[in-house]
Coordinates of C-alpha atoms and ligand atoms in Angstrom, one line a residue:
X1 CA -14.2 14.9 1.1
X2 CA -14.4 18.7 1.6
X3 CA -12.2 19.8 4.5
X4 CA -13.3 23.3 4.1
X5 CA -16.1 23.1 6.6
X6 CA -13.9 22.6 9.6
X7 CA -13.8 25.5 12.0
X8 CA -10.5 27.5 12.1
X9 CA -10.0 26.8 15.9
X10 CA -9.7 23.1 14.9
X11 CA -6.8 24.0 12.7
X12 CA -5.0 25.3 15.8
X13 CA -4.9 21.8 17.3
X14 CA -3.7 20.4 14.0
X15 CA -0.4 18.6 13.4
X16 CA 1.6 19.8 10.4
X17 CA -1.0 20.6 7.7
X18 CA -3.7 18.3 9.1
X19 CA -6.8 20.1 10.1
X20 CA -8.8 17.2 11.6
X21 CA -10.3 13.8 11.1
X22 CA -13.7 12.8 9.8
X23 CA -15.6 9.5 10.4
X24 CA -16.4 7.7 7.2
X25 CA -19.4 6.1 8.9
X26 CA -21.2 8.9 10.6
X27 CA -19.5 12.0 9.3
X28 CA -18.5 13.3 12.7
X29 CA -15.4 15.6 12.7
X30 CA -12.7 15.6 15.3
X31 CA -9.7 17.8 16.1
X32 CA -6.4 15.9 16.0
X33 CA -6.1 15.9 19.8
X34 CA -9.7 14.7 20.2
X35 CA -9.3 11.2 18.9
X36 CA -6.6 8.7 18.2
X37 CA -7.9 5.8 16.2
X38 CA -11.6 5.1 15.3
X39 CA -14.8 6.9 15.8
X40 CA -17.0 6.3 18.8
X41 CA -20.0 5.6 16.6
X42 CA -19.1 1.9 16.3
X43 CA -15.6 1.0 17.4
X44 CA -14.2 -2.5 16.9
X45 CA -16.8 -4.1 14.7
X46 CA -14.8 -6.0 12.1
X47 CA -15.1 -4.3 8.7
X48 CA -17.4 -1.4 9.7
X49 CA -15.6 0.2 12.6
X50 CA -15.8 3.9 12.1
X51 CA -12.6 4.5 10.2
X52 CA -11.4 8.1 10.1
X53 CA -10.3 10.1 7.1
X54 CA -7.6 12.7 7.6
X55 CA -8.3 16.2 6.4
X56 CA -5.6 18.6 5.2
X57 CA -5.4 22.3 4.6
X58 CA -4.7 22.0 0.9
X59 CA -4.6 25.8 0.4
X60 CA -1.7 26.0 2.9
X61 CA 0.0 23.0 1.4
X62 CA 0.0 24.6 -2.1
X63 CA 1.9 27.5 -0.6
X64 CA 4.9 25.3 0.3
X65 CA 5.1 22.6 -2.4
X66 CA 4.2 22.2 -6.1
X67 CA 5.4 19.9 -8.8
X68 CA 8.1 22.3 -10.0
X69 CA 9.6 22.7 -6.5
X70 CA 9.3 18.9 -5.9
X71 CA 11.3 18.3 -9.1
X72 CA 14.2 20.3 -7.5
X73 CA 14.2 18.3 -4.2
X74 CA 17.2 15.9 -4.2
X75 CA 15.5 13.7 -1.6
X76 CA 13.7 10.9 -3.4
X77 CA 12.1 9.4 -0.3
X78 CA 8.6 10.2 1.0
X79 CA 10.1 13.1 3.1
X80 CA 9.7 15.1 -0.1
X81 CA 6.0 15.1 0.4
X82 CA 6.1 15.9 4.1
X83 CA 3.5 18.8 4.0
X84 CA 1.1 16.1 2.7
X85 CA 1.9 13.7 5.6
X86 CA 0.2 13.7 9.0
X87 CA 3.4 14.6 10.9
X88 CA 4.6 17.8 12.5
X89 CA 8.0 17.9 10.9
X90 CA 9.9 16.3 8.1
X91 CA 12.6 15.3 10.5
X92 CA 10.2 13.1 12.5
X93 CA 10.5 10.4 9.8
X94 CA 12.9 7.7 10.8
X95 CA 16.4 7.9 9.2
X96 CA 15.8 4.9 7.0
X97 CA 14.5 6.4 3.7
X98 CA 11.2 4.9 2.3
X99 CA 9.8 5.3 -1.2
X100 CA 11.5 6.6 -4.3
X101 CA 10.9 3.1 -5.8
X102 CA 11.3 2.8 -9.6
X103 CA 8.4 2.9 -12.1
X104 CA 9.6 0.4 -14.7
X105 CA 8.4 0.3 -18.2
X106 CA 7.5 -3.3 -19.3
X107 CA 7.2 -3.3 -23.1
X108 CA 7.5 -7.1 -23.5
X109 CA 4.7 -7.7 -21.0
X110 CA 2.6 -5.0 -22.7
X111 CA 3.1 -6.6 -26.1
X112 CA 2.1 -10.0 -24.7
X113 CA -1.1 -8.5 -23.4
X114 CA -1.8 -6.4 -26.5
X115 CA -1.4 -3.1 -24.6
X116 CA 0.4 0.0 -25.6
X117 CA 2.0 1.1 -22.3
X118 CA 2.5 -0.9 -19.1
X119 CA 4.6 0.1 -16.1
X120 CA 5.4 -1.8 -12.9
X121 CA 5.8 0.3 -9.8
X122 CA 8.2 -1.9 -7.9
X123 CA 7.6 -1.3 -4.2
X124 CA 9.5 -4.5 -3.4
X125 CA 12.4 -2.1 -3.5
X126 CA 11.7 -0.4 -0.2
X127 CA 14.0 -0.8 2.8
X128 CA 12.1 -3.8 4.3
X129 CA 11.1 -4.9 0.8
X130 CA 7.4 -4.0 0.7
X131 CA 5.0 -1.1 0.3
X132 CA 4.3 -1.3 4.1
X133 CA 7.4 0.8 4.8
X134 CA 5.4 3.8 3.6
X135 CA 2.9 3.4 6.4
X136 CA 5.2 2.1 9.1
X137 CA 7.5 5.2 8.7
X138 CA 4.5 7.3 9.6
X139 CA 3.6 5.1 12.6
X140 CA 7.1 5.4 14.1
X141 CA 7.2 9.2 13.3
X142 CA 4.0 9.7 15.2
X143 CA 5.0 7.4 18.1
X144 CA 8.2 9.5 18.4
X145 CA 6.4 12.8 18.1
X146 CA 4.2 11.7 21.0
X147 CA 7.0 10.2 23.0
X148 CA 5.3 6.8 23.2
X149 CA 7.3 4.1 24.8
X150 CA 6.1 1.2 22.6
X151 CA 4.6 0.9 19.1
X152 CA 2.8 -2.3 18.3
X153 CA 1.1 -3.9 15.3
X154 CA -0.6 -7.0 14.1
X155 CA 0.4 -8.0 10.6
X156 CA 0.3 -10.8 8.1
X157 CA 4.1 -10.1 8.0
X158 CA 5.1 -7.1 5.9
X159 CA 3.6 -4.3 8.0
X160 CA 5.4 -5.8 10.9
X161 CA 8.7 -6.2 9.0
X162 CA 8.3 -2.5 8.0
X163 CA 7.6 -1.5 11.6
X164 CA 10.6 -3.5 12.8
X165 CA 12.9 -1.8 10.3
X166 CA 11.7 1.7 10.8
X167 CA 11.7 1.2 14.6
X168 CA 15.3 -0.1 14.5
X169 CA 16.3 3.1 12.5
X170 CA 14.7 5.3 15.1
X171 CA 15.6 3.3 18.2
X172 CA 11.9 2.8 19.0
X173 CA 10.8 -0.2 21.2
X174 CA 8.1 -2.2 19.4
X175 CA 5.9 -5.3 19.8
X176 CA 4.6 -7.4 17.0
X177 CA 1.7 -9.9 16.7
X178 CA 1.9 -12.2 13.7
X179 CA 0.0 -15.3 12.8
X180 CA 2.2 -18.3 13.5
X181 CA 1.8 -19.3 9.8
X182 CA 3.6 -16.2 8.4
X183 CA 6.4 -17.1 6.0
X184 CA 9.8 -17.6 7.7
X185 CA 11.5 -14.8 5.8
X186 CA 9.1 -12.3 7.3
X187 CA 9.5 -13.6 10.8
X188 CA 13.3 -13.5 10.4
X189 CA 13.1 -9.8 9.5
X190 CA 11.3 -9.1 12.8
X191 CA 13.7 -11.0 14.9
X192 CA 16.8 -9.7 13.3
X193 CA 15.6 -6.1 13.6
X194 CA 15.2 -6.8 17.4
X195 CA 11.4 -6.5 17.7
X196 CA 9.6 -8.4 20.5
X197 CA 7.6 -10.9 18.4
X198 CA 4.5 -12.7 19.5
X199 CA 3.5 -15.5 17.1
X200 CA -0.2 -15.9 17.6
X201 CA -1.6 -19.4 17.4
X202 CA -4.5 -18.1 15.2
X203 CA -5.4 -16.1 12.2
X204 CA -4.4 -12.6 11.2
X205 CA -7.8 -11.4 12.4
X206 CA -7.2 -12.9 15.8
X207 CA -3.8 -11.3 16.0
X208 CA -5.3 -8.0 15.1
X209 CA -7.9 -8.1 17.9
X210 CA -5.3 -9.2 20.4
X211 CA -2.9 -6.4 19.4
X212 CA -5.7 -3.8 19.8
X213 CA -6.6 -5.1 23.3
X214 CA -2.9 -5.1 24.3
X215 CA -2.4 -1.5 23.1
X216 CA -5.5 -0.3 25.1
X217 CA -4.4 -2.3 28.2
X218 CA -0.7 -1.1 28.1
X219 CA -0.9 2.3 26.5
X220 CA 1.1 1.4 23.4
X221 CA 0.8 3.2 20.1
X222 CA -1.2 1.0 17.8
X223 CA -0.2 0.8 14.1
X224 CA -3.0 -1.6 13.1
X225 CA -4.2 -1.2 9.5
X226 CA -7.7 0.2 9.1
X227 CA -7.7 1.2 12.8
X228 CA -4.9 3.8 12.9
X229 CA -6.2 6.5 10.5
X230 CA -2.7 7.6 9.5
X231 CA -1.5 4.5 7.8
X232 CA -3.5 5.2 4.6
X233 CA -1.8 8.6 4.5
X234 CA 1.7 7.1 4.2
X235 CA 0.6 4.5 1.6
X236 CA -0.8 7.2 -0.6
X237 CA 2.7 8.5 -1.3
X238 CA 2.9 5.7 -3.9
X239 CA 0.3 7.7 -5.9
X240 CA 2.4 10.9 -5.6
X241 CA 5.4 9.1 -6.9
X242 CA 3.6 7.6 -9.8
X243 CA 2.2 11.1 -10.7
X244 CA 5.7 12.5 -10.7
X245 CA 7.4 9.6 -12.5
X246 CA 4.8 9.4 -15.3
X247 CA 5.1 13.1 -15.9
X248 CA 8.9 12.8 -16.1
X249 CA 8.5 9.8 -18.5
X250 CA 6.1 11.8 -20.7
X251 CA 8.5 14.8 -20.6
X252 CA 11.2 12.5 -22.0
X253 CA 8.8 11.5 -24.8
X254 CA 8.5 15.2 -25.7
X255 CA 5.4 15.8 -23.5
X256 CA 4.4 18.9 -21.5
X257 CA 7.3 18.9 -19.0
X258 CA 7.3 18.8 -15.2
X259 CA 5.0 21.6 -14.3
X260 CA 2.3 19.1 -13.5
X261 CA 1.9 15.5 -12.7
X262 CA 0.5 12.7 -14.9
X263 CA -2.1 10.0 -14.2
X264 CA -2.3 6.4 -15.8
X265 CA -5.6 5.3 -17.2
X266 CA -5.8 2.2 -15.1
X267 CA -4.0 1.0 -12.0
X268 CA -3.9 -2.5 -10.5
X269 CA -3.5 -3.0 -6.8
X270 CA -3.5 -6.2 -4.7
X271 CA -6.1 -6.0 -1.9
X272 CA -6.3 -7.6 1.5
X273 CA -7.6 -5.1 4.2
X274 CA -8.0 -2.4 1.5
X275 CA -5.7 0.1 3.1
X276 CA -3.3 0.4 0.1
X277 CA -6.1 0.8 -2.5
X278 CA -7.8 3.4 -0.2
X279 CA -4.5 5.2 0.0
X280 CA -3.9 5.1 -3.7
X281 CA -7.4 6.6 -4.3
X282 CA -6.8 9.3 -1.7
X283 CA -3.4 10.1 -3.2
X284 CA -4.7 10.7 -6.7
X285 CA -7.7 12.6 -5.3
X286 CA -5.3 14.9 -3.4
X287 CA -3.3 15.5 -6.6
X288 CA -6.6 16.7 -8.2
X289 CA -7.5 18.9 -5.2
X290 CA -4.1 20.5 -5.4
X291 CA -4.7 21.2 -9.0
X292 CA -1.7 19.1 -10.2
X293 CA -3.7 16.6 -12.2
X294 CA -7.1 16.7 -14.0
X295 CA -8.5 13.2 -13.7
X296 CA -8.5 10.0 -11.7
X297 CA -7.1 6.6 -12.8
X298 CA -9.6 3.7 -12.8
X299 CA -8.6 1.6 -9.8
X300 CA -8.7 -2.2 -10.0
X301 CA -8.6 -4.1 -6.7
X302 CA -7.3 -7.6 -7.1
X303 CA -8.0 -10.4 -4.6
X304 CA -7.5 -14.1 -4.5
X305 CA -10.8 -16.0 -4.9
X306 CA -9.6 -17.7 -1.7
X307 CA -9.8 -14.3 0.1
X308 CA -12.4 -12.3 -1.7
X309 CA -14.5 -10.5 0.9
X310 CA -14.2 -7.2 -0.9
X311 CA -14.6 -8.6 -4.4
X312 CA -17.7 -10.4 -3.2
X313 CA -19.1 -7.2 -1.6
X314 CA -18.4 -5.3 -4.8
X315 CA -20.3 -7.8 -6.9
X316 CA -23.2 -7.9 -4.5
X317 CA -23.3 -4.1 -4.1
X318 CA -22.8 -4.3 -0.3
X319 CA -21.4 -1.4 1.7
X320 CA -19.9 -3.7 4.3
X321 CA -18.4 -7.0 3.3
X322 CA -19.4 -10.4 4.7
X323 CA -16.4 -12.0 6.3
X324 CA -14.8 -15.0 4.6
X325 CA -12.5 -17.8 5.7
X326 CA -9.4 -16.8 3.8
X327 CA -7.0 -19.6 2.7
X328 CA -5.0 -18.0 -0.1
X329 CA -1.3 -18.9 -0.7
X330 CA -0.8 -15.1 -1.1
X331 CA -0.3 -14.5 2.6
X332 CA -0.2 -10.7 2.4
X333 CA -3.7 -10.5 1.1
X334 CA -5.2 -13.3 3.3
X335 CA -7.9 -11.5 5.3
X336 CA -11.2 -12.7 6.7
X337 CA -12.8 -9.3 7.5
X338 CA -11.1 -6.4 5.6
X339 CA -10.5 -3.6 8.1
X340 CA -10.4 -0.8 5.6
X341 CA -13.5 -1.9 3.7
X342 CA -15.2 1.5 3.5
X343 CA -12.2 3.3 1.9
X344 CA -11.5 0.2 -0.3
X345 CA -14.9 -0.1 -1.8
X346 CA -15.2 3.7 -2.3
X347 CA -11.9 3.8 -4.1
X348 CA -13.1 1.4 -6.8
X349 CA -16.6 2.8 -7.0
X350 CA -15.6 6.4 -7.3
X351 CA -12.8 5.8 -9.8
X352 CA -14.9 3.7 -12.2
X353 CA -12.7 0.6 -11.7
X354 CA -13.7 -2.9 -10.5
X355 CA -12.8 -5.7 -8.1
X356 CA -11.3 -8.8 -9.7
X357 CA -10.9 -12.1 -8.1
X358 CA -8.2 -14.5 -9.5
X359 CA -7.3 -18.0 -8.5
X360 CA -4.3 -18.9 -6.5
X361 CA -3.0 -20.9 -9.6
X362 CA -3.3 -17.7 -11.7
X363 CA -1.4 -15.7 -8.9
X364 CA 1.5 -18.1 -8.8
X365 CA 1.6 -18.4 -12.6
X366 CA 1.8 -14.6 -12.8
X367 CA 5.1 -14.7 -10.9
X368 CA 7.0 -16.0 -13.9
X369 CA 6.1 -13.5 -16.7
X370 CA 6.5 -10.7 -14.2
X371 CA 10.1 -11.8 -13.6
X372 CA 11.0 -13.1 -17.0
X373 CA 9.5 -10.4 -19.2
X374 CA 9.2 -7.6 -16.6
X375 CA 12.3 -8.4 -14.6
X376 CA 10.5 -7.9 -11.3
X377 CA 10.6 -10.7 -8.7
X378 CA 7.3 -10.4 -6.7
X379 CA 5.9 -12.1 -3.7
X380 CA 2.5 -13.8 -4.5
X381 CA 0.5 -10.8 -3.3
X382 CA 2.4 -8.6 -5.7
X383 CA 2.0 -11.1 -8.5
X384 CA -1.8 -11.0 -7.8
X385 CA -1.9 -7.5 -9.2
X386 CA -0.4 -8.7 -12.5
X387 CA -2.8 -11.7 -12.6
X388 CA -5.6 -9.2 -12.2
X389 CA -4.4 -7.3 -15.2
X390 CA -4.2 -10.5 -17.3
X391 CA -7.8 -11.2 -16.3
X392 CA -8.9 -7.6 -17.0
X393 CA -7.2 -7.7 -20.4
X394 CA -9.0 -11.0 -21.3
X395 CA -12.3 -9.3 -20.3
X396 CA -11.4 -6.3 -22.5
X397 CA -11.6 -3.9 -19.6
X398 CA -8.4 -2.1 -20.9
X399 CA -8.3 -0.1 -24.1
X400 CA -5.5 -0.7 -26.5
X401 CA -4.3 2.8 -26.2
X402 CA -4.3 3.1 -22.4
X403 CA -1.4 3.5 -20.0
X404 CA -1.5 1.0 -17.2
X405 CA 0.4 0.7 -13.9
X406 CA 0.7 -2.5 -11.9
X407 CA 1.9 -2.0 -8.3
X408 CA 4.2 -4.8 -7.1
X409 CA 3.7 -4.5 -3.4
X410 CA 6.4 -6.9 -2.1
X411 CA 9.6 -8.6 -3.0
X412 CA 9.8 -12.2 -4.1
X413 CA 12.5 -12.8 -1.5
X414 CA 9.7 -12.6 1.1
X415 CA 8.4 -16.0 0.0
X416 CA 11.0 -18.1 -1.8
X417 CA 9.0 -21.3 -1.3
X418 CA 6.1 -19.9 -3.4
X419 CA 8.5 -19.0 -6.2
X420 CA 10.3 -22.3 -6.2
X421 CA 6.9 -24.1 -6.4
X422 CA 6.7 -22.5 -9.9
X423 CA 10.2 -23.0 -11.2
X424 CA 11.3 -26.5 -10.1
X425 CA 14.9 -27.2 -9.2
X426 CA 18.1 -26.3 -10.9
X427 CA 19.9 -28.8 -13.2
X428 CA 22.4 -30.9 -11.1
X429 CA 25.8 -31.5 -12.7
X430 CA 29.0 -33.2 -11.7
X431 CA 31.9 -30.6 -11.7
X432 CA 33.0 -31.6 -15.3
X433 CA 32.5 -29.9 -18.7
X434 CA 31.1 -33.1 -20.1
X435 CA 28.3 -33.0 -17.6
X436 CA 27.5 -29.4 -18.6
X437 CA 27.3 -30.5 -22.2
X438 CA 25.0 -33.4 -21.3
X439 CA 22.8 -31.3 -19.1
X440 CA 22.3 -28.6 -21.8
X441 CA 21.7 -30.9 -24.7
X442 CA 18.7 -29.9 -26.7
X443 CA 18.2 -26.6 -24.8
X444 CA 19.3 -24.4 -27.7
X445 CA 22.1 -22.6 -25.7
Ligands
LIG1 C1 -0.3 -5.6 2.9 C2 0.0 -6.0 1.6 C3 -1.0 -6.0 0.6 C4 -2.5 -5.7 0.8 O1 -2.6 -4.4 1.4 P1 -4.0 -4.0 2.1 O2 -3.8 -2.6 2.5 O3 -4.1 -5.0 3.3 O4 -5.1 -4.2 1.1 C5 -0.7 -6.5 -0.7 N1 0.6 -6.9 -1.0 C6 1.6 -6.9 0.0 C7 2.9 -7.4 -0.4 C8 1.3 -6.5 1.3 O5 2.2 -6.5 2.2
LIG2 ZN1 -18.5 7.8 13.3

């Protein structure tokens, strides 16, 4: 990951503090103007398509921001990290602030799991109610910087909803390809924000390929995950926020103050394409390169056993996963051929974590403690991260003294049907006090 080998003339063609891009497959380096999406070495081959990694000028970034200066920035959105983003200017970000989501301590859940310290990073509290806002903000910023007429994406739902919201904020035309089976709340978000929506009679993987073809044919800017190299870069802001928030929390406990950032021991991330976990890994790696932290958290990637291409590859020691036929109820992590497999497998391998596959039953069951003891209403994919922690705790992968963070990636309001399948219906009463008494009998209220 050393960016220092790039020639200085490359830096001249950079954008912001980006010096260039490097293929994770063949190692070839490109200037920012020389390539848009994936490396020529093997474009468009499912999970092994020559994904590019973005290289920054860290020495220059250190001149403009550091933890102490960040602590004084009143803007809690991802704009505070703009020198670490692949954009030319802070003002290129759409005027709908993304990030700054709370890191919530969950002592009752921690006690239940026999753990000392557990936090939930609630990214359901982004403007379009998922972590995808962090990536889509970058997509719209880049489309606007380049004056592109249309930005497009294929999505299981949330990336599209995020693109729709960020596009609405910026007045950017956009086209969205979703599988016809996406939950209605997500499709409603697209339509209400005014996107042009194409519901594909097929899987997410088919929608992905169709979107890529359309972008090439019509000259649209392509936001597709694992294809557009800049999406990871936006998603990694969640790591920067956790670093700052944990440091602040420790300072309140009488720790070393805000001069540096802090790192959890273990971090649980739900995984579909693998872009989020790749981004989280890069985010924490960047904090170390910048000298703001001293170690990496162990990253645990959580998948449904009904969509476990990466967990399977991890167990089998493969570099490129075998596609599966995903059927999980957790639609946001339902992926046949993960598009960011290289970054996703590397994240877990290099950090000393693991992939964990959990059943759909365990995922849905996790919705309830997360809400009832943690006060976070998650969509099934977000609950999967917590289900993974429950499994990891049972396998004694977590030390009793460790600090753990679970990322909730999406709001429960995205998929109300899944939540209701776990709760049952409310008690029906006639509008009379006697009926209330009757209904509550034996409930200890
Ligand atoms: C997209 C998404 C994920 C999975 O992210 P990948 O980058 O595809 O691994 C998990 N949870 C939610 C809510 C999502 O929208
Ligand atoms: Zn390559």
